[in-house]
Amino acid sequence: MSNTVAAAEMPLAFRPMPGQVQSIARAAAILRLLASSSGRLGIGEIARSLDLPKGTAHGIVRTLQDVGFVEQDKTSGKYQLGAALLHLGTSYLDVNELRSRSINWADPLAARSGEAVRIGTLLDGKVLVVHHVFRPDDTLQTLDVGSLLPPHATAIGKVLLAYDVGAANTVMQGEPEPYTRRTVVTARTLSQALTKIRENGWGAEIEEMTLGEAGIAAPIRGYGGLVVGAIGLSGPVDRVCDGQGQPRPTLVAYVRDAARAVSRDLGAARW
Amino acid sequence: MSNTVAAAEMPLAFRPMPGQVQSIARAAAILRLLASSSGRLGIGEIARSLDLPKGTAHGIVRTLQDVGFVEQDKTSGKYQLGAALLHLGTSYLDVNELRSRSINWADPLAARSGEAVRIGTLLDGKVLVVHHVFRPDDTLQTLDVGSLLPPHATAIGKVLLAYDVGAANTVMQGEPEPYTRRTVVTARTLSQALTKIRENGWGAEIEEMTLGEAGIAAPIRGYGGLVVGAIGLSGPVDRVCDGQGQPRPTLVAYVRDAARAVSRDLGAARW
DNA sequence: GAACCCCGGTCGACAATGTCGAACACTGTT
DNA sequence: AACAGTGTTCGACATTGTCGACCGGGGTTC
């Protein structure tokens, strides 16, 4: 009786999808909220942000705490992400095939090119870094496996968007954040860039994320030819690009070779 | 009907705690299961392992898939952990105070000692590595942030157990796995070792995890003096220990100094 | 110091929610 | 061709989680 009514009046935020376990979806939303607003949140803030009754939010958070996904700072009473998530996250890395197949090829690419190498995949419209090899030289760099990069301002990201029209549309619908003067922010230019990437089979980014830095990336295809990720290198503009401000052909070849090698490994895999 | 019976016969792992959201607890169990049995699992295996009806397990897994915590291999239909967990895990690292306070002190410790440094905390009776600094020399080492180490066979683990009687009892109740001939496996010897650690304020491990390797660790105390983690170094026996097979006093001092420094940082922190 | 406000946490009644098992569609094997 | 697997769907039932009012305590403000 009130089923249909409730479904019709629902805020449309939670669509009456075939069989979504409500409490789990809410729990996931809380975890994402805690992850995004880095820091500690109180029950009240959580409940307000997700438009949940305080009691309900508390029940979910308590359970998340029991399973170790959430921790509570006993003095302030506020909540933050829990340690169990760290282990789950790295467990994901162990299983992730894109990563495991890439490792063997990422190191040589870094060695040959002399630049830092990253492998990423699309997660929720952003670039999730699943592997990262430091630039061979000593300089201290921070490992950013697990972090999210902007898709429109990185070589890897643009390559991934080029082969995922859905994600590309989503990005263009939103307002891409400008990081430098050269960051692509309009849907028109981005769309053109993606078309060019599809034609060439590789993509680049020059000072669109940070001044003085550039990157080159190529798509990695999995079983069936679907693009499942991208591999790319990044470094100072004067090393990555030639005199004409174009990505050096030799580096492009390196990246494309690595991408092909990983794709071959992935395509051959079966069970 | 089977409610009371089931509750009475329940392995005590799932107690009828005041207000556990059942579906969330089950979802967490599924994620843990996927993490432990590394690889892909089918719905049937999941349902069987957790003693759930197939339909129920499927509903939960579908939801987990919708939120990105689980991915499905379309060819085999089996499930594995999802990419969203990776980001949540690293987000935890960003927030984790033990880690952030430790970083500044872990590097100098590694530099002074010339050995690899790890910082860990207890998670579910095991040692969760929250930070890891490579040995200064070049040799390639694998980053094991996020992995779980055995508590009874590592210096960090034994230190953590020494200040957590609950976890210590749990470990002794189970059957500690022997890695080498020197691994402490009996409750008696382990208990003695923990007592000694409490007396000394630091602990060591010599070839108990892997032959030829040794480690030294000291506890890190948080606000209020509670032990919240441990910091330790590890390396070849002949470098970590002196002629008498004892941990070198200078290294012990280094480790204890670092632990104190981090503790001071943590204790002073307030908001 | 006492009013106030906000915090996190608790409790119990209600019904919406998730659970459950049988049935389905499909694949590969026997 | 029958079988034994798989993952998936569906609907009826009642268990389950939700909800809002109610505690108890720490700050702050007047």
Coordinates of C-alpha atoms (C1' of nucleotides) in Angstrom, one line a residue:
Chain A
M1 CA 0.0 0.0 0.0
S2 CA 2.3 2.7 1.2
N3 CA 5.0 0.9 -0.8
T4 CA 4.2 2.6 -4.0
V5 CA 3.5 5.9 -2.3
A6 CA 6.8 5.9 -0.5
A7 CA 8.6 4.9 -3.6
A8 CA 7.0 7.7 -5.6
E9 CA 7.7 10.3 -2.9
M10 CA 11.2 9.2 -2.4
P11 CA 13.7 12.0 -2.9
L12 CA 14.8 10.3 -6.0
A13 CA 18.3 10.3 -4.6
F14 CA 17.8 6.7 -3.7
R15 CA 16.1 5.2 -6.7
P16 CA 14.0 2.1 -6.0
M17 CA 16.6 0.0 -7.8
P18 CA 16.0 -3.7 -8.0
G19 CA 17.4 -4.9 -4.7
Q20 CA 19.7 -2.4 -3.2
V21 CA 20.3 -3.2 0.4
Q22 CA 19.5 0.1 1.9
S23 CA 21.6 -0.1 5.0
I24 CA 24.7 -1.2 3.2
A25 CA 24.3 1.5 0.6
R26 CA 24.0 4.0 3.5
A27 CA 27.0 2.6 5.2
A28 CA 29.1 2.9 2.1
A29 CA 27.9 6.5 1.7
I30 CA 29.1 7.2 5.3
L31 CA 32.5 5.7 4.5
R32 CA 32.8 7.8 1.4
L33 CA 31.8 10.8 3.3
L34 CA 34.4 10.2 5.9
A35 CA 37.0 9.7 3.2
S36 CA 36.2 12.8 1.3
S37 CA 35.9 15.2 4.2
S38 CA 39.3 14.3 5.5
G39 CA 39.3 14.4 9.2
R40 CA 36.9 13.5 11.9
L41 CA 33.2 13.9 11.8
G42 CA 30.6 13.8 14.5
I43 CA 27.4 11.7 14.3
G44 CA 25.4 14.9 13.9
E45 CA 27.4 16.1 10.9
I46 CA 27.2 12.7 9.3
A47 CA 23.4 12.5 9.8
R48 CA 22.9 16.0 8.5
S49 CA 25.2 15.5 5.4
L50 CA 23.3 12.4 4.4
D51 CA 20.0 13.5 5.6
L52 CA 19.5 10.6 7.9
P53 CA 17.9 10.5 11.4
K54 CA 20.6 10.7 14.0
G55 CA 19.6 7.4 15.6
T56 CA 19.8 5.6 12.3
A57 CA 23.2 7.1 11.5
H58 CA 24.4 6.1 14.9
G59 CA 23.3 2.5 14.5
I60 CA 25.2 2.2 11.2
V61 CA 28.3 3.9 12.5
R62 CA 28.3 1.7 15.5
T63 CA 28.2 -1.4 13.4
L64 CA 31.0 0.0 11.1
Q65 CA 33.0 0.6 14.3
D66 CA 32.4 -3.0 15.5
V67 CA 33.8 -4.3 12.2
G68 CA 36.8 -1.9 12.3
F69 CA 35.8 0.2 9.3
V70 CA 35.4 3.2 11.5
E71 CA 37.2 4.4 14.6
Q72 CA 36.1 6.8 17.2
D73 CA 38.3 9.3 18.9
K74 CA 37.4 8.7 22.5
T75 CA 38.0 12.3 23.6
S76 CA 36.1 14.2 21.0
G77 CA 33.6 11.4 20.2
K78 CA 34.1 12.0 16.5
Y79 CA 34.5 9.3 13.9
Q80 CA 37.1 8.6 11.3
L81 CA 37.9 5.8 8.9
G82 CA 39.2 2.6 10.5
A83 CA 42.3 0.4 10.2
A84 CA 40.5 -2.5 8.6
L85 CA 40.0 -0.5 5.5
L86 CA 43.7 -0.2 5.0
H87 CA 44.1 -3.9 4.8
L88 CA 41.2 -4.4 2.6
G89 CA 42.6 -1.7 0.2
T90 CA 45.9 -3.4 -0.1
S91 CA 44.2 -6.8 -0.4
Y92 CA 42.5 -5.3 -3.4
L93 CA 45.9 -4.4 -4.9
D94 CA 47.0 -8.0 -4.5
V95 CA 44.1 -9.3 -6.4
N96 CA 43.9 -6.5 -9.0
E97 CA 45.1 -8.0 -12.2
L98 CA 45.8 -4.8 -14.0
R99 CA 48.3 -4.0 -11.3
S100 CA 50.0 -7.4 -11.1
R101 CA 50.4 -7.6 -14.8
S102 CA 51.7 -4.1 -15.0
I103 CA 54.4 -4.3 -12.5
N104 CA 56.8 -6.2 -14.7
W105 CA 56.5 -3.6 -17.4
A106 CA 56.3 -0.5 -15.3
D107 CA 59.8 -0.9 -13.9
P108 CA 61.5 -1.2 -17.3
L109 CA 59.6 1.7 -18.6
A110 CA 60.7 3.9 -15.7
A111 CA 64.3 2.7 -16.2
R112 CA 64.3 3.3 -20.0
S113 CA 62.5 6.7 -19.8
G114 CA 64.1 7.9 -16.7
E115 CA 60.7 9.2 -15.5
A116 CA 58.1 8.3 -12.9
V117 CA 55.5 5.8 -14.1
R118 CA 51.9 5.5 -13.1
I119 CA 49.2 3.0 -13.9
G120 CA 45.6 4.1 -13.3
T121 CA 42.0 3.1 -13.9
L122 CA 38.8 5.0 -13.7
L123 CA 36.9 5.0 -10.5
D124 CA 33.8 7.0 -10.3
G125 CA 34.9 9.4 -12.9
K126 CA 38.4 10.0 -11.4
V127 CA 41.7 8.3 -12.0
L128 CA 42.6 5.8 -9.3
V129 CA 46.3 5.1 -9.2
V130 CA 46.9 1.4 -8.8
H131 CA 50.7 1.4 -9.3
H132 CA 53.4 3.9 -9.1
V133 CA 57.1 3.6 -9.9
F134 CA 59.3 6.4 -8.7
R135 CA 61.6 8.3 -11.1
P136 CA 64.9 6.4 -11.1
D137 CA 66.8 9.3 -9.7
D138 CA 67.0 9.6 -5.9
T139 CA 64.7 12.6 -5.3
L140 CA 62.1 12.0 -2.7
Q141 CA 58.7 11.4 -4.1
T142 CA 55.5 10.5 -2.3
L143 CA 53.9 7.2 -3.3
D144 CA 50.4 8.0 -4.5
V145 CA 49.0 4.5 -5.0
G146 CA 45.4 4.7 -4.0
S147 CA 45.0 8.4 -4.6
L148 CA 42.6 10.0 -7.0
L149 CA 43.8 12.2 -9.8
P150 CA 41.8 14.6 -11.9
P151 CA 40.9 12.9 -15.2
H152 CA 40.9 16.1 -17.3
A153 CA 44.3 17.3 -16.3
T154 CA 46.4 14.2 -16.5
A155 CA 47.6 12.2 -19.5
I156 CA 46.4 8.9 -18.0
G157 CA 43.1 10.5 -17.2
K158 CA 42.5 11.8 -20.7
V159 CA 43.4 8.5 -22.2
L160 CA 40.9 6.8 -20.0
L161 CA 38.2 9.3 -20.8
A162 CA 38.8 8.9 -24.5
Y163 CA 37.7 5.3 -24.2
D164 CA 34.9 5.7 -21.8
V165 CA 32.3 8.0 -23.3
G166 CA 30.1 7.8 -20.2
A167 CA 32.8 9.0 -17.9
A168 CA 33.8 11.7 -20.4
N169 CA 30.3 13.1 -20.5
T170 CA 30.1 13.2 -16.8
V171 CA 33.3 15.1 -16.5
M172 CA 32.3 17.6 -19.2
Q173 CA 28.9 18.1 -17.5
G174 CA 30.6 19.1 -14.3
E175 CA 33.0 22.0 -14.2
P176 CA 36.6 20.7 -14.6
E177 CA 38.8 22.4 -12.1
P178 CA 41.6 24.5 -13.6
Y179 CA 45.0 23.8 -12.1
T180 CA 47.1 25.9 -14.4
R181 CA 46.4 28.3 -17.3
R182 CA 46.8 25.4 -19.7
T183 CA 44.3 23.1 -18.0
V184 CA 41.6 22.0 -20.4
V185 CA 38.3 23.2 -18.9
T186 CA 35.8 23.5 -21.8
A187 CA 33.9 20.6 -23.1
R188 CA 34.8 21.6 -26.6
T189 CA 38.6 21.4 -26.3
L190 CA 38.4 18.4 -24.1
S191 CA 36.2 16.6 -26.6
Q192 CA 38.7 17.5 -29.4
A193 CA 41.6 16.2 -27.3
L194 CA 39.8 12.9 -26.7
T195 CA 39.1 12.5 -30.4
K196 CA 42.8 13.0 -31.1
I197 CA 43.8 10.5 -28.5
R198 CA 41.5 7.9 -30.1
E199 CA 43.1 8.6 -33.5
N200 CA 46.6 8.4 -32.2
G201 CA 46.3 5.7 -29.7
W202 CA 48.0 7.7 -27.1
G203 CA 47.7 11.0 -25.2
A204 CA 49.8 13.7 -23.5
E205 CA 49.4 16.5 -21.0
I206 CA 51.7 19.5 -20.9
E207 CA 51.6 21.7 -17.9
E208 CA 47.9 21.2 -17.4
M209 CA 48.2 19.8 -13.9
T210 CA 51.3 21.5 -12.6
L211 CA 53.6 24.0 -14.2
G212 CA 56.8 22.5 -15.6
E213 CA 55.5 19.0 -15.7
A214 CA 54.2 16.9 -18.6
G215 CA 53.0 13.4 -19.1
I216 CA 52.5 10.8 -21.8
A217 CA 50.0 7.9 -21.5
A218 CA 48.6 5.0 -23.5
P219 CA 45.6 2.8 -23.0
I220 CA 45.8 -0.7 -21.6
R221 CA 43.3 -3.2 -23.0
G222 CA 42.0 -6.2 -21.2
Y223 CA 40.3 -9.4 -22.4
G224 CA 38.2 -8.6 -25.4
G225 CA 39.9 -5.3 -26.2
L226 CA 38.1 -3.2 -23.7
V227 CA 40.2 -0.4 -22.2
V228 CA 40.7 -1.3 -18.5
G229 CA 43.4 1.1 -17.6
A230 CA 46.2 3.3 -18.7
I231 CA 49.9 3.5 -18.2
G232 CA 51.9 6.7 -18.4
L233 CA 55.0 8.6 -17.4
S234 CA 55.4 12.1 -16.2
G235 CA 58.3 14.5 -15.6
P236 CA 59.8 17.9 -16.3
V237 CA 58.6 19.4 -19.6
D238 CA 62.1 19.8 -21.0
R239 CA 62.8 16.2 -20.6
V240 CA 59.4 14.8 -21.7
C241 CA 59.0 17.2 -24.7
D242 CA 61.3 18.1 -27.5
G243 CA 62.3 21.5 -28.9
Q244 CA 58.9 22.0 -30.6
G245 CA 57.1 21.4 -27.3
Q246 CA 55.9 18.1 -28.6
P247 CA 56.2 14.9 -26.6
R248 CA 59.4 13.1 -27.6
P249 CA 58.6 10.3 -30.1
T250 CA 61.0 7.9 -28.4
L251 CA 59.2 8.3 -25.1
V252 CA 55.9 7.9 -26.8
A253 CA 57.1 4.7 -28.3
Y254 CA 58.3 3.4 -24.9
V255 CA 54.9 4.1 -23.4
R256 CA 53.0 2.6 -26.2
D257 CA 55.2 -0.5 -26.1
A258 CA 54.6 -0.9 -22.4
A259 CA 50.9 -0.5 -22.8
R260 CA 50.9 -3.1 -25.5
A261 CA 52.9 -5.5 -23.4
V262 CA 50.5 -5.2 -20.5
S263 CA 47.5 -5.6 -22.8
R264 CA 49.0 -8.7 -24.2
D265 CA 49.5 -10.2 -20.7
L266 CA 46.0 -9.3 -19.8
G267 CA 44.4 -10.6 -22.9
A268 CA 46.2 -13.9 -22.7
A269 CA 45.0 -14.4 -19.2
R270 CA 42.2 -16.8 -18.7
W271 CA 40.9 -19.3 -16.2
Chain B
M1 CA 12.2 -21.5 15.9
S2 CA 15.8 -21.9 15.1
N3 CA 16.5 -18.5 16.4
T4 CA 17.2 -19.4 20.0
V5 CA 18.9 -22.6 19.0
A6 CA 21.0 -20.8 16.4
A7 CA 21.9 -18.0 18.9
A8 CA 22.9 -20.6 21.5
E9 CA 24.9 -22.6 19.1
M10 CA 26.4 -19.6 17.4
P11 CA 30.2 -19.8 17.4
L12 CA 30.1 -16.8 19.7
A13 CA 31.8 -14.9 16.9
F14 CA 28.5 -13.2 16.2
R15 CA 27.1 -12.3 19.6
P16 CA 23.6 -10.8 19.8
M17 CA 25.2 -7.4 20.6
P18 CA 23.0 -4.5 21.3
G19 CA 22.2 -3.1 18.0
Q20 CA 24.4 -4.6 15.3
V21 CA 23.0 -3.8 11.9
Q22 CA 22.9 -7.3 10.6
S23 CA 23.3 -6.7 6.9
I24 CA 26.3 -4.4 7.4
A25 CA 28.0 -6.9 9.6
R26 CA 27.4 -9.5 7.0
A27 CA 28.7 -7.3 4.2
A28 CA 31.8 -6.7 6.2
A29 CA 32.2 -10.4 6.7
I30 CA 32.0 -10.9 3.0
L31 CA 34.6 -8.3 2.4
R32 CA 36.9 -9.8 4.9
L33 CA 36.4 -13.2 3.3
L34 CA 37.2 -11.9 -0.1
A35 CA 40.3 -10.3 1.3
S36 CA 41.6 -13.4 3.1
S37 CA 41.0 -16.0 0.5
S38 CA 42.9 -13.9 -2.0
G39 CA 41.4 -14.4 -5.4
R40 CA 38.0 -14.6 -6.8
L41 CA 35.1 -16.3 -5.1
G42 CA 31.7 -17.3 -6.5
I43 CA 28.4 -16.5 -4.9
G44 CA 28.0 -20.1 -3.8
E45 CA 31.4 -20.2 -2.1
I46 CA 30.6 -17.0 -0.3
A47 CA 27.2 -18.2 0.8
R48 CA 28.6 -21.5 2.0
S49 CA 31.5 -20.0 3.9
L50 CA 29.4 -17.7 5.8
D51 CA 26.4 -20.0 6.1
L52 CA 24.1 -17.7 4.3
P53 CA 21.3 -18.4 1.9
K54 CA 22.5 -17.9 -1.7
G55 CA 19.8 -15.3 -2.4
T56 CA 20.7 -13.3 0.6
A57 CA 24.4 -13.4 -0.1
H58 CA 23.7 -12.3 -3.7
G59 CA 21.7 -9.3 -2.6
I60 CA 24.5 -8.1 -0.3
V61 CA 27.1 -8.7 -2.9
R62 CA 25.1 -6.9 -5.6
T63 CA 24.9 -3.9 -3.3
L64 CA 28.6 -4.0 -2.6
Q65 CA 29.1 -4.1 -6.3
D66 CA 27.0 -1.1 -6.8
V67 CA 29.0 1.0 -4.4
G68 CA 32.3 -0.3 -5.9
F69 CA 33.5 -2.3 -3.0
V70 CA 33.3 -5.5 -5.0
E71 CA 33.9 -6.2 -8.7
Q72 CA 32.7 -9.0 -10.8
D73 CA 34.7 -10.8 -13.4
K74 CA 32.2 -10.9 -16.2
T75 CA 33.6 -14.0 -17.8
S76 CA 33.7 -16.2 -14.8
G77 CA 31.0 -14.5 -12.8
K78 CA 33.1 -14.6 -9.7
Y79 CA 33.6 -11.7 -7.3
Q80 CA 36.7 -9.9 -5.9
L81 CA 37.4 -6.8 -4.0
G82 CA 36.6 -3.5 -5.7
A83 CA 38.6 -0.4 -6.5
A84 CA 36.8 1.9 -4.1
L85 CA 38.4 0.1 -1.2
L86 CA 41.8 1.1 -2.3
H87 CA 40.9 4.7 -2.1
L88 CA 39.3 4.3 1.3
G89 CA 42.3 2.5 2.5
T90 CA 44.7 5.3 1.6
S91 CA 42.3 7.9 2.9
Y92 CA 42.6 6.1 6.2
L93 CA 46.3 6.6 6.0
D94 CA 45.9 10.3 5.4
V95 CA 43.8 10.6 8.5
N96 CA 45.7 8.2 10.7
E97 CA 47.5 10.2 13.3
L98 CA 49.9 7.5 14.3
R99 CA 51.2 7.4 10.8
S100 CA 51.3 11.2 10.2
R101 CA 53.2 11.8 13.4
S102 CA 55.6 8.9 12.8
I103 CA 56.7 9.9 9.3
N104 CA 59.0 12.6 10.5
W105 CA 60.8 10.3 12.9
A106 CA 60.8 7.1 10.9
D107 CA 63.1 8.5 8.2
P108 CA 65.8 9.7 10.5
L109 CA 65.7 6.4 12.3
A110 CA 66.2 4.5 9.1
A111 CA 69.0 6.8 8.1
R112 CA 70.8 6.5 11.5
S113 CA 70.4 2.8 11.8
G114 CA 70.8 1.9 8.2
E115 CA 67.9 -0.5 8.4
A116 CA 64.3 -0.7 7.3
V117 CA 61.8 0.9 9.6
R118 CA 58.1 -0.1 10.2
I119 CA 55.4 1.3 12.2
G120 CA 52.5 -0.9 13.1
T121 CA 49.4 -1.2 15.2
L122 CA 47.2 -4.0 16.3
L123 CA 44.2 -4.9 14.1
D124 CA 42.2 -7.9 15.1
G125 CA 45.1 -9.6 16.8
K126 CA 47.5 -9.1 13.9
V127 CA 50.0 -6.3 13.2
L128 CA 48.9 -3.8 10.6
V129 CA 51.7 -1.9 9.0
V130 CA 50.8 1.7 8.7
H131 CA 54.2 3.0 7.6
H132 CA 57.3 1.6 6.1
V133 CA 60.6 3.1 5.3
F134 CA 62.9 1.2 3.1
R135 CA 66.4 0.3 4.1
P136 CA 68.6 3.2 2.9
D137 CA 70.6 1.0 0.6
D138 CA 69.4 0.4 -2.9
T139 CA 68.2 -3.2 -2.8
L140 CA 64.6 -3.5 -4.0
Q141 CA 62.1 -4.1 -1.3
T142 CA 58.4 -4.4 -1.5
L143 CA 56.3 -1.8 0.3
D144 CA 54.2 -3.6 2.8
V145 CA 52.0 -0.8 4.2
G146 CA 48.6 -2.3 4.8
S147 CA 49.7 -5.8 5.1
L148 CA 49.3 -7.9 8.2
L149 CA 52.3 -9.4 10.1
P150 CA 52.2 -12.2 12.6
P151 CA 52.2 -10.7 16.1
H152 CA 54.2 -13.5 17.8
A153 CA 57.0 -13.5 15.4
T154 CA 57.9 -9.9 14.9
A155 CA 59.4 -7.4 17.2
I156 CA 56.7 -4.9 16.7
G157 CA 54.1 -7.5 17.2
K158 CA 55.5 -8.7 20.5
V159 CA 55.8 -5.2 21.8
L160 CA 52.1 -4.5 20.9
L161 CA 51.0 -7.7 22.6
A162 CA 53.0 -6.9 25.7
Y163 CA 50.7 -3.9 26.2
D164 CA 47.5 -5.5 25.2
V165 CA 46.7 -8.4 27.4
G166 CA 43.5 -9.1 25.5
A167 CA 45.2 -9.6 22.2
A168 CA 48.0 -11.5 23.9
N169 CA 45.6 -14.0 25.3
T170 CA 43.8 -14.4 22.0
V171 CA 47.1 -15.1 20.3
M172 CA 48.2 -17.6 22.9
Q173 CA 44.8 -19.3 22.8
G174 CA 45.3 -20.0 19.1
E175 CA 48.2 -21.9 17.8
P176 CA 50.9 -19.5 16.7
E177 CA 52.3 -20.6 13.4
P178 CA 56.0 -21.5 13.5
Y179 CA 58.1 -19.8 10.7
T180 CA 61.5 -20.9 11.8
R181 CA 62.9 -23.1 14.5
R182 CA 63.3 -20.1 16.8
T183 CA 59.7 -18.9 16.5
V184 CA 58.0 -18.6 19.8
V185 CA 55.0 -20.9 19.7
T186 CA 54.2 -21.9 23.3
A187 CA 52.1 -19.7 25.6
R188 CA 54.7 -20.0 28.3
T189 CA 57.7 -18.6 26.5
L190 CA 55.6 -16.0 24.8
S191 CA 54.3 -14.8 28.1
Q192 CA 57.8 -14.6 29.5
A193 CA 58.9 -12.6 26.5
L194 CA 56.1 -10.2 26.9
T195 CA 56.9 -9.7 30.6
K196 CA 60.5 -8.9 29.7
I197 CA 59.3 -6.4 27.1
R198 CA 57.2 -4.6 29.7
E199 CA 60.2 -4.5 32.1
N200 CA 62.6 -3.2 29.5
G201 CA 60.4 -1.0 27.6
W202 CA 61.4 -2.5 24.3
G203 CA 61.5 -5.9 22.5
A204 CA 63.4 -7.8 19.9
E205 CA 63.1 -10.7 17.6
I206 CA 65.9 -12.8 16.3
E207 CA 65.3 -15.2 13.4
E208 CA 61.8 -15.9 14.6
M209 CA 60.2 -14.8 11.4
T210 CA 62.8 -15.4 8.7
L211 CA 66.3 -16.9 9.1
G212 CA 69.1 -14.4 9.1
E213 CA 66.8 -11.5 10.0
A214 CA 66.3 -9.7 13.3
G215 CA 64.2 -6.8 14.6
I216 CA 64.0 -4.3 17.4
A217 CA 60.9 -2.4 18.4
A218 CA 59.5 -0.1 21.1
P219 CA 56.0 1.0 22.0
I220 CA 54.4 4.3 21.0
R221 CA 52.1 5.8 23.5
G222 CA 49.2 8.1 22.6
Y223 CA 47.3 10.6 24.6
G224 CA 46.9 9.3 28.2
G225 CA 49.8 7.0 28.0
L226 CA 48.0 4.2 26.2
V227 CA 50.1 2.2 23.8
V228 CA 48.7 2.9 20.3
G229 CA 51.4 1.4 18.1
A230 CA 55.0 0.4 17.9
I231 CA 58.0 1.4 15.8
G232 CA 60.8 -1.0 14.9
L233 CA 63.6 -1.7 12.6
S234 CA 64.7 -5.0 11.0
G235 CA 67.6 -6.3 9.1
P236 CA 70.3 -8.9 8.9
V237 CA 71.2 -10.5 12.2
D238 CA 74.9 -9.6 12.0
R239 CA 74.1 -6.0 11.6
V240 CA 71.2 -5.8 14.1
C241 CA 72.9 -7.9 16.8
D242 CA 76.4 -7.8 18.4
G243 CA 78.9 -10.6 18.9
Q244 CA 76.9 -12.1 21.8
G245 CA 73.8 -12.3 19.7
Q246 CA 72.2 -9.5 21.6
P247 CA 70.5 -6.5 19.9
R248 CA 73.1 -3.7 19.7
P249 CA 72.5 -1.2 22.4
T250 CA 73.0 1.7 20.1
L251 CA 70.3 0.5 17.8
V252 CA 68.0 -0.1 20.8
A253 CA 68.6 3.4 21.9
Y254 CA 67.8 4.8 18.4
V255 CA 64.5 2.9 18.4
R256 CA 63.5 3.9 21.8
D257 CA 64.3 7.5 21.1
A258 CA 62.2 7.4 18.0
A259 CA 59.3 5.8 19.9
R260 CA 59.5 8.5 22.6
A261 CA 59.6 11.3 20.0
V262 CA 56.5 10.0 18.3
S263 CA 54.8 9.5 21.6
R264 CA 55.6 13.0 22.6
D265 CA 54.1 14.3 19.4
L266 CA 51.0 12.2 19.9
G267 CA 50.5 13.2 23.5
A268 CA 51.0 16.8 22.8
A269 CA 48.4 16.8 20.0
R270 CA 45.0 18.1 20.8
W271 CA 42.2 19.8 19.1
Chain C
dG1 C1' 25.6 29.1 38.9
dA2 C1' 21.8 28.1 36.2
dA3 C1' 20.0 28.5 32.1
dC4 C1' 20.9 27.2 27.6
dC5 C1' 22.5 24.6 23.4
dC6 C1' 24.8 21.1 21.2
dC7 C1' 26.9 16.9 21.5
dG8 C1' 26.8 11.5 21.3
dG9 C1' 24.1 7.8 22.9
dT10 C1' 19.8 5.0 24.1
dC11 C1' 15.3 3.0 23.8
dG12 C1' 11.0 1.0 22.0
dA13 C1' 7.0 0.8 18.6
dC14 C1' 6.0 0.4 14.1
dA15 C1' 6.3 -1.2 9.4
dA16 C1' 9.3 -0.9 5.9
dT17 C1' 12.9 -3.6 5.0
dG18 C1' 15.8 -7.4 4.1
dT19 C1' 15.7 -12.1 4.3
dC20 C1' 14.8 -16.6 2.6
dG21 C1' 14.1 -20.7 -0.4
dA22 C1' 12.3 -22.2 -4.5
dA23 C1' 12.4 -21.5 -9.3
dC24 C1' 15.0 -19.7 -13.4
dA25 C1' 18.4 -19.4 -17.2
dC26 C1' 22.6 -20.7 -18.5
dT27 C1' 27.2 -23.4 -19.1
dG28 C1' 30.1 -27.1 -19.2
dT29 C1' 30.6 -31.9 -18.0
dT30 C1' 29.3 -36.5 -17.7
Chain D
dA1 C1' 20.5 -36.0 -23.0
dA2 C1' 20.6 -35.7 -18.3
dC3 C1' 23.2 -33.7 -14.9
dA4 C1' 25.6 -30.7 -11.7
dG5 C1' 27.3 -26.7 -11.4
dT6 C1' 27.0 -21.7 -11.7
dG7 C1' 24.8 -16.7 -11.0
dT8 C1' 20.4 -14.6 -10.8
dT9 C1' 15.4 -13.5 -10.1
dC10 C1' 11.1 -13.3 -7.6
dG11 C1' 7.5 -12.8 -4.1
dA12 C1' 5.6 -13.8 0.7
dC13 C1' 6.7 -13.4 5.3
dA14 C1' 8.3 -11.5 9.6
dT15 C1' 12.5 -10.3 11.1
dT16 C1' 15.0 -6.4 10.9
dG17 C1' 16.3 -1.7 10.8
dT18 C1' 14.5 2.5 11.0
dC19 C1' 12.8 6.5 13.2
dG20 C1' 11.9 10.4 16.7
dA21 C1' 11.6 11.3 21.2
dC22 C1' 14.2 11.0 25.2
dC23 C1' 18.6 10.6 28.2
dG24 C1' 23.0 12.3 30.2
dG25 C1' 26.9 15.2 30.0
dG26 C1' 30.2 19.3 28.5
dG27 C1' 30.6 23.6 26.9
dT28 C1' 29.3 28.2 26.6
dT29 C1' 26.7 32.3 27.7
dC30 C1' 24.2 35.2 30.3

